[in-house]
PDB file of C-alpha atoms and ligand atoms in Angstrom:
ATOM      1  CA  UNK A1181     -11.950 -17.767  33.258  1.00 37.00           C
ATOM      2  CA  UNK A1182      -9.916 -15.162  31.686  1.00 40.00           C
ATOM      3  CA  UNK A1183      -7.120 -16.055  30.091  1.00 40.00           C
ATOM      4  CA  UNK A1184      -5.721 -13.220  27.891  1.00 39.00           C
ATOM      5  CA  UNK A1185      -5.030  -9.830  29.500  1.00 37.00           C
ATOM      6  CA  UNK A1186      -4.240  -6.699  27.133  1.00 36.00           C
ATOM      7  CA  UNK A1187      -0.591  -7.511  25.800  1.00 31.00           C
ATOM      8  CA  UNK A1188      -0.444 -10.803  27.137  1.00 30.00           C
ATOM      9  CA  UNK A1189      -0.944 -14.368  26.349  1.00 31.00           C
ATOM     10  CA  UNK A1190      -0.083 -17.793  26.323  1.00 32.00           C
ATOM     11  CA  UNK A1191       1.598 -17.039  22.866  1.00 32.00           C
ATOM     12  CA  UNK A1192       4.989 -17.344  21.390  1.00 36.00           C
ATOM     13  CA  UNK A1193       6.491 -14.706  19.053  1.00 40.00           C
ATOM     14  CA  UNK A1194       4.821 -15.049  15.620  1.00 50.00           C
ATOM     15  CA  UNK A1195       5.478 -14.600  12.076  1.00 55.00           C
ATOM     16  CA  UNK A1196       3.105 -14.439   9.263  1.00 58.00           C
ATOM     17  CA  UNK A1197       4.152 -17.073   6.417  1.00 54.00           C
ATOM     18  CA  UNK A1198       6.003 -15.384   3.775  1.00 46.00           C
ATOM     19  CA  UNK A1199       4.700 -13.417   1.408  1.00 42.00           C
ATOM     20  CA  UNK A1200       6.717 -11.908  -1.362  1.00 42.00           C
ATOM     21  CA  UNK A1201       4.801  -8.058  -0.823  1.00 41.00           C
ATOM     22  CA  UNK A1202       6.764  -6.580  -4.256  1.00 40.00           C
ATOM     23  CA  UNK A1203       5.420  -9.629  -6.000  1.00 40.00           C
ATOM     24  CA  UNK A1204       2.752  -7.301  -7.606  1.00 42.00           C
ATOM     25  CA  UNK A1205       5.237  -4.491  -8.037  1.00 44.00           C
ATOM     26  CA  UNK A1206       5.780  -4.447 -11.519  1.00 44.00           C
ATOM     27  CA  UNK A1207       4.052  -6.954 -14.505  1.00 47.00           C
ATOM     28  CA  UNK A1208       5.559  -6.563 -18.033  1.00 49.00           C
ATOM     29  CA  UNK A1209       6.721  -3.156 -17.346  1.00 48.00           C
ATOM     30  CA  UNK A1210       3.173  -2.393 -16.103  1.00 55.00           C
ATOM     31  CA  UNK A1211       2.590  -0.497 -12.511  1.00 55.00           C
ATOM     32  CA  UNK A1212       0.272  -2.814 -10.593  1.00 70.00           C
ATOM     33  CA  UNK A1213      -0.644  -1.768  -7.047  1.00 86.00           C
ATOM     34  CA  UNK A1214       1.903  -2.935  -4.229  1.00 95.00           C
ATOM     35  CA  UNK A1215       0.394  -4.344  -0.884  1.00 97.00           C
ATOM     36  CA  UNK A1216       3.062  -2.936   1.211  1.00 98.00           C
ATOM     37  CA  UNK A1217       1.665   0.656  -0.041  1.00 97.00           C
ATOM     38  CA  UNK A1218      -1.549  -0.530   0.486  1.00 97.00           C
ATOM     39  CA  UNK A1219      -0.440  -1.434   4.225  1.00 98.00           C
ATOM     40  CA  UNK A1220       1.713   1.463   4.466  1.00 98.00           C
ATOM     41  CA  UNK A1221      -1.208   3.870   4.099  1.00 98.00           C
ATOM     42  CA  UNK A1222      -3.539   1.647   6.559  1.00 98.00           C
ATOM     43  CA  UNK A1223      -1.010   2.091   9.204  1.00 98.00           C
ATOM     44  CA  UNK A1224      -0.851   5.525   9.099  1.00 98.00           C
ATOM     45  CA  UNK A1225      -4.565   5.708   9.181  1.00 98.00           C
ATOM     46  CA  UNK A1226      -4.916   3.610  12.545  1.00 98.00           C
ATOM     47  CA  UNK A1227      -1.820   5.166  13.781  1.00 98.00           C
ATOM     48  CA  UNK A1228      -3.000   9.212  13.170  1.00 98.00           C
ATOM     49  CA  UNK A1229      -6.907   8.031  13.587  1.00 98.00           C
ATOM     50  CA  UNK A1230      -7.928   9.437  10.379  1.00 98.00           C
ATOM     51  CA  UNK A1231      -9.899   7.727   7.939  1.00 98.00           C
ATOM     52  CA  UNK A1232      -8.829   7.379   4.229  1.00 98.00           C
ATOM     53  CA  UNK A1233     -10.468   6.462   0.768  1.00 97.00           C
ATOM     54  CA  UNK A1234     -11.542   3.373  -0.508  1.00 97.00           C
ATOM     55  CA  UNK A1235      -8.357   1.657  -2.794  1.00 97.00           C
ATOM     56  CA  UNK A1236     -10.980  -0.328  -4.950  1.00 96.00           C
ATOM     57  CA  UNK A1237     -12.043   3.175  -6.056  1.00 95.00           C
ATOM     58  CA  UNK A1238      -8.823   4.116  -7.102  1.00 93.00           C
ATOM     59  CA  UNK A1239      -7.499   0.677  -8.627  1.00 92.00           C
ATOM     60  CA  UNK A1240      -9.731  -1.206 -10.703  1.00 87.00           C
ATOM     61  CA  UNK A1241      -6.716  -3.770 -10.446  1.00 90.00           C
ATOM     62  CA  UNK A1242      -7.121  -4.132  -6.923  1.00 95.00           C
ATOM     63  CA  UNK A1243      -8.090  -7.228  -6.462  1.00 96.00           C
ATOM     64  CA  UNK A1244      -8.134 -10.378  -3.486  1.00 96.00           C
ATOM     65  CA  UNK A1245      -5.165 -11.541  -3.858  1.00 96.00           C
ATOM     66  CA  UNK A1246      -3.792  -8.269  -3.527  1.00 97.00           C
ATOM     67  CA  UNK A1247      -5.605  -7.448  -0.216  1.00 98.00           C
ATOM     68  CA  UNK A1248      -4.953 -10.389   1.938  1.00 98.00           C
ATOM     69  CA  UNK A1249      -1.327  -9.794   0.714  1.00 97.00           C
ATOM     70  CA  UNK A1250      -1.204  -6.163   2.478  1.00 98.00           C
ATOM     71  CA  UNK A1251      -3.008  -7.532   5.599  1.00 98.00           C
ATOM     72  CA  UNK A1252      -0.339  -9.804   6.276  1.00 98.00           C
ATOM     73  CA  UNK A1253       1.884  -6.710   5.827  1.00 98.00           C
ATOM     74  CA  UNK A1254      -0.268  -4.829   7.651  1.00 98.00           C
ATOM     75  CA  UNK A1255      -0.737  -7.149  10.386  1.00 98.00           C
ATOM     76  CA  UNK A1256       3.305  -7.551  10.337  1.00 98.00           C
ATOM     77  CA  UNK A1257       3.919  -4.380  11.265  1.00 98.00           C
ATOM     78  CA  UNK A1258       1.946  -4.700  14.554  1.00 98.00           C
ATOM     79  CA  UNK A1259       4.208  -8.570  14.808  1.00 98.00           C
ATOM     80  CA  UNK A1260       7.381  -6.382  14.261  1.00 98.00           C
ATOM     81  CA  UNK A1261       6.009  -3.832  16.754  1.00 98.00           C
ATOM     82  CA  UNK A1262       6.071  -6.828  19.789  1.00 98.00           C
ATOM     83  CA  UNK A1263       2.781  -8.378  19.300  1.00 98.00           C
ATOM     84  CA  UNK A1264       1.833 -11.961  19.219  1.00 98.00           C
ATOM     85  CA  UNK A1265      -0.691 -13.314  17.004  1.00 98.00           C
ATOM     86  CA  UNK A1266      -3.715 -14.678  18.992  1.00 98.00           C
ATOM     87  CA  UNK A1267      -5.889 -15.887  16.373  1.00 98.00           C
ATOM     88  CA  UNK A1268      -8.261 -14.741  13.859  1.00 98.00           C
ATOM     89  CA  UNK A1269     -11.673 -13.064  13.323  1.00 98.00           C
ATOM     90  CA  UNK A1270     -14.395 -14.027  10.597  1.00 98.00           C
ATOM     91  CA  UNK A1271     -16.123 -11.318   8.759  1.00 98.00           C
ATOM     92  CA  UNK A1272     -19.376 -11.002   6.994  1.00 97.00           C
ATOM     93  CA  UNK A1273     -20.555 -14.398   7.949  1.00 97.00           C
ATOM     94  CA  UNK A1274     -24.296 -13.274   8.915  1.00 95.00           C
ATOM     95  CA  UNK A1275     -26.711 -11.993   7.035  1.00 92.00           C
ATOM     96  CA  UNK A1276     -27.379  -9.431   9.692  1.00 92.00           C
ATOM     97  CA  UNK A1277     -23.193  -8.595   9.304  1.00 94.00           C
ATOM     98  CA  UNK A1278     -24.040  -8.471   5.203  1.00 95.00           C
ATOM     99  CA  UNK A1279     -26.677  -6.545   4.793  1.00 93.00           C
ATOM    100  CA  UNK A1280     -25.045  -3.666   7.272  1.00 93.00           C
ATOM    101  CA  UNK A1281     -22.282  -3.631   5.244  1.00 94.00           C
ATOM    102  CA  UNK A1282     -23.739  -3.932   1.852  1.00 94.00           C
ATOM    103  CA  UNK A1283     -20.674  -6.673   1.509  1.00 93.00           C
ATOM    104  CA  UNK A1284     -21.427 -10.538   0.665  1.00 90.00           C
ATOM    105  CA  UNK A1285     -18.641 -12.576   1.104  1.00 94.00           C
ATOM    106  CA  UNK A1286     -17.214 -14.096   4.098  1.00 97.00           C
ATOM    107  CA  UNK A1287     -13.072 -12.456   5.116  1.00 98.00           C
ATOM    108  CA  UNK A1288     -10.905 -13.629   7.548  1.00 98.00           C
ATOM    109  CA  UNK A1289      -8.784 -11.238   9.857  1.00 98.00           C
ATOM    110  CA  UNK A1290      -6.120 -11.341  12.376  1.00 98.00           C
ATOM    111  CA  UNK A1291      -5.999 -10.765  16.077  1.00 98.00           C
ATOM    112  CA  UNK A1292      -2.659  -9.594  18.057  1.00 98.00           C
ATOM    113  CA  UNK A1293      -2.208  -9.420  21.462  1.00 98.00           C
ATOM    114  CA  UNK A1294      -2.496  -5.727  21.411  1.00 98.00           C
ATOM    115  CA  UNK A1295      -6.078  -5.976  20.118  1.00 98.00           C
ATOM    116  CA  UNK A1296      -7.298  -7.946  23.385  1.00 98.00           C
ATOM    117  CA  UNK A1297      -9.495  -5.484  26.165  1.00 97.00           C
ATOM    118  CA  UNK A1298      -9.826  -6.651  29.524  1.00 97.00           C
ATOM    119  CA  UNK A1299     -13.404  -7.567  30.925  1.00 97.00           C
ATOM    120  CA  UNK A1300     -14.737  -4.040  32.248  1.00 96.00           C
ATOM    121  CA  UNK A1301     -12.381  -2.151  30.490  1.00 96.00           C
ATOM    122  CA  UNK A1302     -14.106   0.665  28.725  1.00 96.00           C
ATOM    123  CA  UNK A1303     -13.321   1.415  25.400  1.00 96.00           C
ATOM    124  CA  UNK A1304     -10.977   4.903  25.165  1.00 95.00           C
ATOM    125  CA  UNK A1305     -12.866   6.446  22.133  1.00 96.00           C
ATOM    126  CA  UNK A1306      -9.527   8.374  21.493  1.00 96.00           C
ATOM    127  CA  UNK A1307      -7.738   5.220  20.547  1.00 96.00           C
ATOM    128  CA  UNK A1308     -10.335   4.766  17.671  1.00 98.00           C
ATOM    129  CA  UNK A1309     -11.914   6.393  14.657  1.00 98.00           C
ATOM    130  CA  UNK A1310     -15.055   5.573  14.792  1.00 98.00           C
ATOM    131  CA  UNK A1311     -15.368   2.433  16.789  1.00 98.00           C
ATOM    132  CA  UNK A1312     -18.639   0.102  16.610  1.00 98.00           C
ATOM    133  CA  UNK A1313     -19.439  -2.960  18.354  1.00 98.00           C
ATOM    134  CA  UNK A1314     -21.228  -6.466  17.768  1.00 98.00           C
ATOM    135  CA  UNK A1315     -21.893  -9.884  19.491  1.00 98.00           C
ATOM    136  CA  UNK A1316     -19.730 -12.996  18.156  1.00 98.00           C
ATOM    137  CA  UNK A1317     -18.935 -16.446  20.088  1.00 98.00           C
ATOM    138  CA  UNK A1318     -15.082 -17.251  20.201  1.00 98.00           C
ATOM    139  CA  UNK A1319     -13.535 -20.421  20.101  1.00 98.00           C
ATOM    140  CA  UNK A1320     -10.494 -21.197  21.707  1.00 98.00           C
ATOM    141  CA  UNK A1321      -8.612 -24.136  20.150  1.00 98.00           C
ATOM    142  CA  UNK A1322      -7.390 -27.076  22.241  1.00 98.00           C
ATOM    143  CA  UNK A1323      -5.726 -28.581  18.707  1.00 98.00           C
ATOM    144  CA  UNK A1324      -4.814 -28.142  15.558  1.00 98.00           C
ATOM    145  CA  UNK A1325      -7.654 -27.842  13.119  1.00 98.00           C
ATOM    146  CA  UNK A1326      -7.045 -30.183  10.299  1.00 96.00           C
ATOM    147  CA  UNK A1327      -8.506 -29.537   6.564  1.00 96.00           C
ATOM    148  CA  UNK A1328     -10.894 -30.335   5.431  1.00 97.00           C
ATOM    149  CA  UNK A1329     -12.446 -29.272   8.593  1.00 98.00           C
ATOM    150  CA  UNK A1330     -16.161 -29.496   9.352  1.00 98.00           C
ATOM    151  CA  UNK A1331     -18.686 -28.400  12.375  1.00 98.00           C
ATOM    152  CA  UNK A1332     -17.811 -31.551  14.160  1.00 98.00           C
ATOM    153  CA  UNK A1333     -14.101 -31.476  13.752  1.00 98.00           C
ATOM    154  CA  UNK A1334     -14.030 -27.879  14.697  1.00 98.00           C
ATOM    155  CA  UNK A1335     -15.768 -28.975  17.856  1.00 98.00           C
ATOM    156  CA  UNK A1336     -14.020 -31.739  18.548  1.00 98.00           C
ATOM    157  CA  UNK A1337     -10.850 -29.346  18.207  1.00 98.00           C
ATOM    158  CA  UNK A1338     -11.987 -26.571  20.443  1.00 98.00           C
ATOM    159  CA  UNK A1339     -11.439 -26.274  23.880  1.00 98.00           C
ATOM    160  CA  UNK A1340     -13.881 -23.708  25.053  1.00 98.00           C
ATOM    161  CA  UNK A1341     -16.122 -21.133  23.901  1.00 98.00           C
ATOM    162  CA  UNK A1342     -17.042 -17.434  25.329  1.00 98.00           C
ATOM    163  CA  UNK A1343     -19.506 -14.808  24.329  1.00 98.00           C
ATOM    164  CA  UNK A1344     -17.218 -12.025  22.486  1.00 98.00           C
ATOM    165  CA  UNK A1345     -17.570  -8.808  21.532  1.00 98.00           C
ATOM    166  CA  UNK A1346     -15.599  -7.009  18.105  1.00 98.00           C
ATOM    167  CA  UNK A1347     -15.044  -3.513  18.236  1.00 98.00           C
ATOM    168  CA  UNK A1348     -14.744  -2.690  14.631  1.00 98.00           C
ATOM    169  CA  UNK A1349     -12.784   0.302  13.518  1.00 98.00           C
ATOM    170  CA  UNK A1350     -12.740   0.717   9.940  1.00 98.00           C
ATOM    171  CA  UNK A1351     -10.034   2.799   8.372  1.00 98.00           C
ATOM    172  CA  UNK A1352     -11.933   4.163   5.590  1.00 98.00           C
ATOM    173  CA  UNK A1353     -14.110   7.072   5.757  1.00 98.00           C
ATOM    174  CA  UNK A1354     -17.470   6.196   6.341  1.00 98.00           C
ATOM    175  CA  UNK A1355     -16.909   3.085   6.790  1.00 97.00           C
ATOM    176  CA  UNK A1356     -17.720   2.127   2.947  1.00 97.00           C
ATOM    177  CA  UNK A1357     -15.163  -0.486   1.111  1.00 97.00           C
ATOM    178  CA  UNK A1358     -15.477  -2.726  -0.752  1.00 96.00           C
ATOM    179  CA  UNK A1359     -14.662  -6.252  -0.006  1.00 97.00           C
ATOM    180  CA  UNK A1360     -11.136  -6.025  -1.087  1.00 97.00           C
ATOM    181  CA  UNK A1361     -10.920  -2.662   1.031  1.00 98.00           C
ATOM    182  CA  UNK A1362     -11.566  -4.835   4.008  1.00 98.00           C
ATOM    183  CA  UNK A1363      -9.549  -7.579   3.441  1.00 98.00           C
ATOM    184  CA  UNK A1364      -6.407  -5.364   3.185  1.00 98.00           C
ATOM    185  CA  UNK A1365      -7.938  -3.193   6.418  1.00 98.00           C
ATOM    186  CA  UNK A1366      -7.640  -6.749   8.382  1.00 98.00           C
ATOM    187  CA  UNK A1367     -11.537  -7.011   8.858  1.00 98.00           C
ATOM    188  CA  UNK A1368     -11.466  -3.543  10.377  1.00 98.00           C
ATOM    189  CA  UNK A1369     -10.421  -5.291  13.652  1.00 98.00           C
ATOM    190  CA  UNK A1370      -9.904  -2.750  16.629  1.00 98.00           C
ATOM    191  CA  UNK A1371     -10.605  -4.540  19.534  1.00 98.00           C
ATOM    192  CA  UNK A1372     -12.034  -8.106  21.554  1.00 98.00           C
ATOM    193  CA  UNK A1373     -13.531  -8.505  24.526  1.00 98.00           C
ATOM    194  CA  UNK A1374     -13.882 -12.093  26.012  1.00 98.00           C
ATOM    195  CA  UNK A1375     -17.385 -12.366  28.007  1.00 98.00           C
ATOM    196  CA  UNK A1376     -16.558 -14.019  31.887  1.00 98.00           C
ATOM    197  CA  UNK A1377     -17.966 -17.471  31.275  1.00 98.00           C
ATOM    198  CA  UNK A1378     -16.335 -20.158  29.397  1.00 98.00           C
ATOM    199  CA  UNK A1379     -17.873 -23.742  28.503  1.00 98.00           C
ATOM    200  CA  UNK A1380     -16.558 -26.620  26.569  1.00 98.00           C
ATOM    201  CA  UNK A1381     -19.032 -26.927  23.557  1.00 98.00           C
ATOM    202  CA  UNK A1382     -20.643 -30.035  25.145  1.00 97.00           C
ATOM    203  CA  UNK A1383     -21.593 -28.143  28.333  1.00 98.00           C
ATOM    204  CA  UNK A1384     -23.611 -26.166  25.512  1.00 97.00           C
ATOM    205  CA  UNK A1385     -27.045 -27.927  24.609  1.00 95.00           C
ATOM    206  CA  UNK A1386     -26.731 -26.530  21.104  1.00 97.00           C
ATOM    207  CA  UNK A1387     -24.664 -23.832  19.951  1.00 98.00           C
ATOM    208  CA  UNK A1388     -26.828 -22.556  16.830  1.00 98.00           C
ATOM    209  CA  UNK A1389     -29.622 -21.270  19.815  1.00 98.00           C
ATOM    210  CA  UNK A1390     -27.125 -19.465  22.064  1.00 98.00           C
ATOM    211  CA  UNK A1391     -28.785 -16.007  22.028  1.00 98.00           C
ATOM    212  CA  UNK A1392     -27.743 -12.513  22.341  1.00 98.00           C
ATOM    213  CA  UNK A1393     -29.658  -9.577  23.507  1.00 98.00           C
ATOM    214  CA  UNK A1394     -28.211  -6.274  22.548  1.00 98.00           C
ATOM    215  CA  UNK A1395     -29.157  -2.890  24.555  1.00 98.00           C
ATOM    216  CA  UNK A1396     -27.902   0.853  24.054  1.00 97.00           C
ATOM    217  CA  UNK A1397     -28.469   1.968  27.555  1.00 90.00           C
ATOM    218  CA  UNK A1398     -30.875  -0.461  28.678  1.00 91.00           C
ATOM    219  CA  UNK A1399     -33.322  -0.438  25.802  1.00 97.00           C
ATOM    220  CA  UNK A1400     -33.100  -3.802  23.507  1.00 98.00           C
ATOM    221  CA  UNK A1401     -31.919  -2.831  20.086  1.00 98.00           C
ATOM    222  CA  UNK A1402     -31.351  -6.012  18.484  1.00 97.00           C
ATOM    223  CA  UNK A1403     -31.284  -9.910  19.017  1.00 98.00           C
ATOM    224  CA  UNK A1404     -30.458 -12.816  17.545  1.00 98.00           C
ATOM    225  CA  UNK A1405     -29.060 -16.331  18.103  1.00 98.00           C
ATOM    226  CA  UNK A1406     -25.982 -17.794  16.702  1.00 98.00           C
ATOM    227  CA  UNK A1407     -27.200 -20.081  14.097  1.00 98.00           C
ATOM    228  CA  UNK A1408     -27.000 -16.350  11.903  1.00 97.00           C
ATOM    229  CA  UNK A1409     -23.368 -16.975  11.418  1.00 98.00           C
ATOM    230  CA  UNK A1410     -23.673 -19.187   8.475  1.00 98.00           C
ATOM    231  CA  UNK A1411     -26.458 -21.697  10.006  1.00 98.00           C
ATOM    232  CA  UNK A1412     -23.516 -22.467  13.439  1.00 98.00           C
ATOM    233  CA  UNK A1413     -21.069 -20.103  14.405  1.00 98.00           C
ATOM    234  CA  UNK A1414     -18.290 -23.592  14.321  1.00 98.00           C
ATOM    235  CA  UNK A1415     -19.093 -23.618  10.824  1.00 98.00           C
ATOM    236  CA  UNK A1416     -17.545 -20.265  10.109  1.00 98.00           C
ATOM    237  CA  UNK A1417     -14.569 -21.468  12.094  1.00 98.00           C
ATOM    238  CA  UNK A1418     -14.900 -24.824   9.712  1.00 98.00           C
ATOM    239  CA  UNK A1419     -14.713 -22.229   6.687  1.00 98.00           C
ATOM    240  CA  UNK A1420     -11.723 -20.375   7.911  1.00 98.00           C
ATOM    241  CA  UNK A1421      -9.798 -23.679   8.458  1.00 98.00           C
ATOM    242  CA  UNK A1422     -10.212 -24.936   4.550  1.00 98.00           C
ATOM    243  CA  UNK A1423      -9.544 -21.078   3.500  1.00 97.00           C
ATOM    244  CA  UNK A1424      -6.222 -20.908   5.169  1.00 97.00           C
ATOM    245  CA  UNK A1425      -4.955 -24.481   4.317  1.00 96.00           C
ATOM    246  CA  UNK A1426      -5.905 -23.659   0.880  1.00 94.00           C
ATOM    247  CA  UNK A1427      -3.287 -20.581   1.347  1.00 93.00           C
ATOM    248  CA  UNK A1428      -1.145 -22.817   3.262  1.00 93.00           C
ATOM    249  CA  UNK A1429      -1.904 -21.474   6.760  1.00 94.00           C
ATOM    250  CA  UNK A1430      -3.874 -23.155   9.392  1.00 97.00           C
ATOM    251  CA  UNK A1431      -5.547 -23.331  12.632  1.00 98.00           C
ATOM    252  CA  UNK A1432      -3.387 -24.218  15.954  1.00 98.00           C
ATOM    253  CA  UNK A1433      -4.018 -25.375  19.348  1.00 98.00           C
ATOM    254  CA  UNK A1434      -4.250 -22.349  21.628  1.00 98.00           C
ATOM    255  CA  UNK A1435      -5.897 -19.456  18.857  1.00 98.00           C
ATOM    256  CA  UNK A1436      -8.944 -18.187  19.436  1.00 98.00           C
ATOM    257  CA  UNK A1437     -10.773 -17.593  16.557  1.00 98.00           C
ATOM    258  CA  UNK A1438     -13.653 -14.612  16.812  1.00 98.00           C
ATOM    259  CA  UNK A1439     -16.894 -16.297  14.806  1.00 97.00           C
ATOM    260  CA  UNK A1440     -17.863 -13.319  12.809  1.00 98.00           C
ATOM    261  CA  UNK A1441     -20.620 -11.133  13.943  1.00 97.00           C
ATOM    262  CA  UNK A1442     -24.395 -12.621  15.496  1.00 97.00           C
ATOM    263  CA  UNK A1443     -25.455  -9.084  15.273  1.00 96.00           C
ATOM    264  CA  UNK A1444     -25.145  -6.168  13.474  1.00 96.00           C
ATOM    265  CA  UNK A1445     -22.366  -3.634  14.791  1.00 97.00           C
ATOM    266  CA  UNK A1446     -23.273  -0.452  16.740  1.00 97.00           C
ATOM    267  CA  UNK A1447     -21.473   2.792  17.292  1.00 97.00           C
ATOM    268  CA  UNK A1448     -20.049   3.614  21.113  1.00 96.00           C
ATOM    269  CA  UNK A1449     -20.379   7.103  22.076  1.00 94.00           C
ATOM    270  CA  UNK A1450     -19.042   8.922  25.048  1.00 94.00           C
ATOM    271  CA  UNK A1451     -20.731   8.138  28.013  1.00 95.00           C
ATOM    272  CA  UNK A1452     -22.627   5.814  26.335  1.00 94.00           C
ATOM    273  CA  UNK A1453     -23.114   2.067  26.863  1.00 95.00           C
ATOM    274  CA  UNK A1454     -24.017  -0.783  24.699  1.00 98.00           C
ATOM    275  CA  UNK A1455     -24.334  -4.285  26.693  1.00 98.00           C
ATOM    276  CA  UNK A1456     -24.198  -7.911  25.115  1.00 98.00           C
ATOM    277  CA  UNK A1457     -26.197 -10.484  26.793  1.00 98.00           C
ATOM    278  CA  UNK A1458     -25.394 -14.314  26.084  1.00 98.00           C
ATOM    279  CA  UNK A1459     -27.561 -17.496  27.041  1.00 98.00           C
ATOM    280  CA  UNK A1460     -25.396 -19.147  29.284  1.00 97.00           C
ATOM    281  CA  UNK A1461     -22.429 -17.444  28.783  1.00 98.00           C
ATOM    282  CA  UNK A1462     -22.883 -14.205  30.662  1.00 98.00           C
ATOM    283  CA  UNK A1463     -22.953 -10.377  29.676  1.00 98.00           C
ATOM    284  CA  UNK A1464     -20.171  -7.963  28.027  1.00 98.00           C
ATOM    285  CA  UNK A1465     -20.696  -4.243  28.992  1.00 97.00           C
ATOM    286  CA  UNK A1466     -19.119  -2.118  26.848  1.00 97.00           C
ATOM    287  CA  UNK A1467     -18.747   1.671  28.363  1.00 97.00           C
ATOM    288  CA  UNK A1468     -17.488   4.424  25.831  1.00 97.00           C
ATOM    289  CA  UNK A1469     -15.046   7.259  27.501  1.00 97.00           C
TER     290      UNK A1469
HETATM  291  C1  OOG B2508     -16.013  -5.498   8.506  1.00 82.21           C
HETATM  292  C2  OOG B2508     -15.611  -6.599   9.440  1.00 82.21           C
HETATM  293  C3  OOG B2508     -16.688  -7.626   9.558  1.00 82.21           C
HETATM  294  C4  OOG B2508     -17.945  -9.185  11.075  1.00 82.21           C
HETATM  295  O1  OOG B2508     -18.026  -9.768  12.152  1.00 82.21           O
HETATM  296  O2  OOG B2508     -18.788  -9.314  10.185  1.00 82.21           O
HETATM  297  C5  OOG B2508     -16.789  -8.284  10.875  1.00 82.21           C
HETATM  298  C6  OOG B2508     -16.869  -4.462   9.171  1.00 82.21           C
HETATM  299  O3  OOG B2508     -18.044  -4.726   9.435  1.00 82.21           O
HETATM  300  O4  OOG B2508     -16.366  -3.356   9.400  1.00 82.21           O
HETATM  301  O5  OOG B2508     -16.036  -8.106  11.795  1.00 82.21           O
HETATM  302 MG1   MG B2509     -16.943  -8.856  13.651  1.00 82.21          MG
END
């Protein structure tokens, strides 16, 4: 089962709730920063494939609020540009994802349409900056995900799961940020890939142990199982739920939410090839041209 091809989906047109982005603008005659610049300057980094600088290093100000603000402007720029929203992505929700990053708090991101690869597809390193990939399990939702959600509820909410793959593509130079840098940079989201098999989570014996075996041209580089994304990959899913009712937001029937990554990312070169292998829910090449 595939069900989301690049630009397509079973998705109507979306909108981001409203946010007020000149709300920071100014503050008793202060300058504060202004998410829309914030966003402004991200989408001209994807858009010319050119990393910038970290804002946290140039805004002491800069702070959470700020950021998710100029993802959603970020993000509505690709919405105003013909894309749906298909869900979300975690961030930082493993160890393994923490310690690479030298970040320690969970995000949240969001996937558009545009941002889905086909199976097989390779990824076109000229599309990217700097693209890495890592192993997460995705969820898609058969309902709504009520707050306050929980590892059962989530369950009981989704319809199936798939082995998944992020390609990250950070917009800042190096990729170094901080975790406000992030935030605004959408979770650095590039790209998904969906692996071939999906199974409701009761076809799954448990879904802390589903493995993943990661190899750069055949050789094992890394492995882990799933209960590294905060002790069960549903629980990040649970954590994203009660984050985005708190911002009134929420999970719907029919997003797929990307769990956060099992394993820590790795670059994709030119001709190289990095494969992801799941127990019980098939393998994810991913081919770099
Ligand atoms: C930030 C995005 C984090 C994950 O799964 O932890 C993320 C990054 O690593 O560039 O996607
Ligand atoms: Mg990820």
């Amino acid at each position: 089962m595939q069900p989301f091809g690049p630009c397509v989906g079973p998705y109507g047109a979306a909108t981001i709730p409203a946010c007020d982005p000149h709300r920071a603008g100014h503050a008793g005659g202060v300058q504060v920063i202004d998410p829309q610049d914030i966003a402004d300057e991200l989408i001209v980094a994807e858009r010319e494939r050119k990393a910038i600088g970290q804002f946290s290093e140039q805004d002491p100000d800069f702070d959470l609020d700020t950021a998710y603000r100029a993802q959603q402007a970020f993000v509505q720029s690709k919405l105003d540009a013909g894309e749906r929203l298909v869900g979300y992505k975690l961030g930082l929700t493993s160890r393994n994802k923490q310690v690479a990053m030298g970040v320690d708090s969970p995000l949240y991101g969001r996937v558009t349409s545009g941002m889905i690869c086909g199976y097989g597809e390779p990824v076109q390193l000229d599309r990217f900056i700097h693209p890495r990939v890592e192993s997460e399990i995705a969820f898609l939702l058969a309902r709504d995900v009520e707050p306050p959600a929980t590892v059962i509820s989530v369950l009981a909410a989704t319809d199936v799961i798939f082995g998944a793959v992020d390609i990250l593509d950070s917009r800042y130079e190096g990729f170094k940020f901080a975790l406000t840098d992030v935030v605004a940079d959408n979770a650095s989201a590039g790209g998904f890939y969906l692996g071939p098999i999906a199974r409701r989570p009761d076809e799954v014996a448990d879904l802390r142990l589903i493995g993943c075996v990661v190899r750069v041209r055949g050789d094992v580089v890394m492995t882990a199982a799933s209960a590294a994304v905060m002790g069960h990959p549903a629980a990040s899913v649970a954590w994203l739920a009660n984050q985005l009712a708190a911002e009134g937001e929420g999970l719907k029937a029919g997003q797929l939410v990307f769990s956060g990554g099992v394993t820590a990312p790795v670059p994709v070169e030119t001709g190289g090839s990095v494969t992801f292998e799941f127990d019980g829910l098939g393998s994810i090449e991913v081919a770099g041209v």
